Short mmCIF file of C-alpha atoms in Angstrom, two decimals:
data_model
loop_
_atom_site.label_atom_id
_atom_site.label_comp_id
_atom_site.label_asym_id
_atom_site.label_seq_id
_atom_site.Cartn_x
_atom_site.Cartn_y
_atom_site.Cartn_z
CA MET A 1 0.00 0.00 0.00
CA SER A 2 1.16 3.38 -0.82
CA LYS A 3 0.74 6.08 1.72
CA LYS A 4 -0.15 9.47 0.41
CA LYS A 5 1.51 12.30 2.19
CA LEU A 6 -0.69 15.28 2.89
CA LYS A 7 1.01 18.48 1.94
CA ARG A 8 0.75 21.04 4.68
CA PRO A 9 1.27 24.70 3.95
CA PRO A 10 4.52 26.13 5.27
CA VAL A 11 4.50 27.62 8.74
CA THR A 12 5.59 31.03 7.45
CA MET A 13 2.56 31.16 5.18
CA LEU A 14 0.22 30.29 8.05
CA ALA A 15 1.91 32.88 10.26
CA SER A 16 1.56 35.51 7.53
CA ILE A 17 -2.16 34.75 7.14
CA PHE A 18 -2.61 34.98 10.90
CA VAL A 19 -0.80 38.35 11.08
CA ILE A 20 -2.86 39.71 8.17
CA ALA A 21 -6.09 38.55 9.83
CA VAL A 22 -5.12 40.17 13.14
CA CYS A 23 -4.19 43.43 11.38
CA ALA A 24 -7.46 43.43 9.44
CA SER A 25 -9.48 42.86 12.61
CA LEU A 26 -7.63 45.69 14.38
CA LEU A 27 -8.32 48.01 11.44
CA VAL A 28 -12.01 47.12 11.49
CA LEU A 29 -12.28 47.66 15.25
CA ASN A 30 -10.44 50.97 15.02
CA GLY A 31 -12.71 52.07 12.16
CA LEU A 32 -15.84 51.19 14.13
CA ARG A 33 -14.58 53.07 17.17
CA SER A 34 -13.70 56.09 15.05
CA TRP A 35 -17.15 56.01 13.44
CA GLY A 36 -18.78 55.99 16.87
CA ASP A 37 -16.60 58.91 18.00
CA LEU A 38 -17.52 60.82 14.85
CA ASN A 39 -21.24 60.31 15.48
CA LEU A 40 -20.83 61.50 19.07
CA ARG A 41 -18.94 64.61 17.97
CA MET A 42 -21.56 65.34 15.31
CA LYS A 43 -24.32 65.22 17.94
CA ASP A 44 -22.32 67.55 20.20
CA MET A 45 -21.69 69.96 17.34
CA GLU A 46 -25.37 69.87 16.38
CA SER A 47 -26.30 70.86 19.93
CA ALA A 48 -23.65 73.59 20.03
CA THR A 49 -24.81 74.95 16.67
CA GLY A 50 -28.40 75.13 17.91
CA LYS A 51 -27.32 77.01 21.03
CA LEU A 52 -25.18 79.39 19.00
CA THR A 53 -28.04 80.03 16.59
CA PHE A 54 -30.35 80.87 19.46
CA ALA A 55 -27.77 83.21 21.02
CA VAL A 56 -27.14 85.04 17.73
CA ALA A 57 -30.88 85.42 17.09
CA HIS A 58 -31.38 86.76 20.62
CA GLN A 59 -28.50 89.22 20.20
CA ALA A 60 -29.87 90.39 16.85
CA ASP A 61 -33.32 90.89 18.37
CA ASN A 62 -31.84 92.96 21.23
CA THR A 63 -29.80 95.03 18.75
CA ILE A 64 -32.88 95.75 16.64
CA LYS A 65 -34.84 96.76 19.74
CA ALA A 66 -32.06 99.12 20.84
CA ALA A 67 -31.84 100.67 17.37
CA ASP A 68 -35.63 101.05 17.31
CA VAL A 69 -35.58 102.90 20.64
CA ALA A 70 -32.80 105.21 19.42
CA VAL A 71 -34.52 105.97 16.12
CA THR A 72 -37.86 106.52 17.86
CA GLY A 73 -36.20 109.07 20.13
CA VAL A 74 -34.71 110.93 17.18
CA VAL A 75 -38.04 110.89 15.33
CA GLU A 76 -39.90 112.25 18.36
CA ARG A 77 -37.33 115.00 18.83
CA VAL A 78 -37.53 115.99 15.15
CA GLU A 79 -41.35 115.97 15.28
CA HIS A 80 -41.35 118.11 18.43
CA ASP A 81 -38.47 120.49 17.69
CA GLY A 82 -38.69 120.59 13.89
CA LEU A 83 -35.84 120.80 11.42
CA SER A 84 -34.52 124.23 12.28
CA PRO A 85 -30.75 124.64 12.32
CA THR A 86 -30.65 124.93 16.12
CA ALA A 87 -32.82 121.79 16.52
CA LEU A 88 -30.60 119.87 14.12
CA GLU A 89 -27.54 121.06 16.02
CA ARG A 90 -29.01 119.57 19.22
CA LEU A 91 -29.38 116.18 17.54
CA HIS A 92 -25.61 115.89 17.10
#
């Protein structure tokens, strides 16, 4: 009877495959962790953007109110005092 010898792949080839598999799994895990971090940062930035938008809108509203008060004062003074040179001088 003839015995057939099974050919086994060389140890270096098996070690190379193992190292490649470990590196690939580390890359996948690192990618998944980075993706999770990115999603977390995006949610934080979304919240910060909403807060900043509210603050800018509030500041703009306050600025418009202040300008309205100033212009109303000037209009009332012009209506009361008129546009004479002395009245215009008082506006400056």
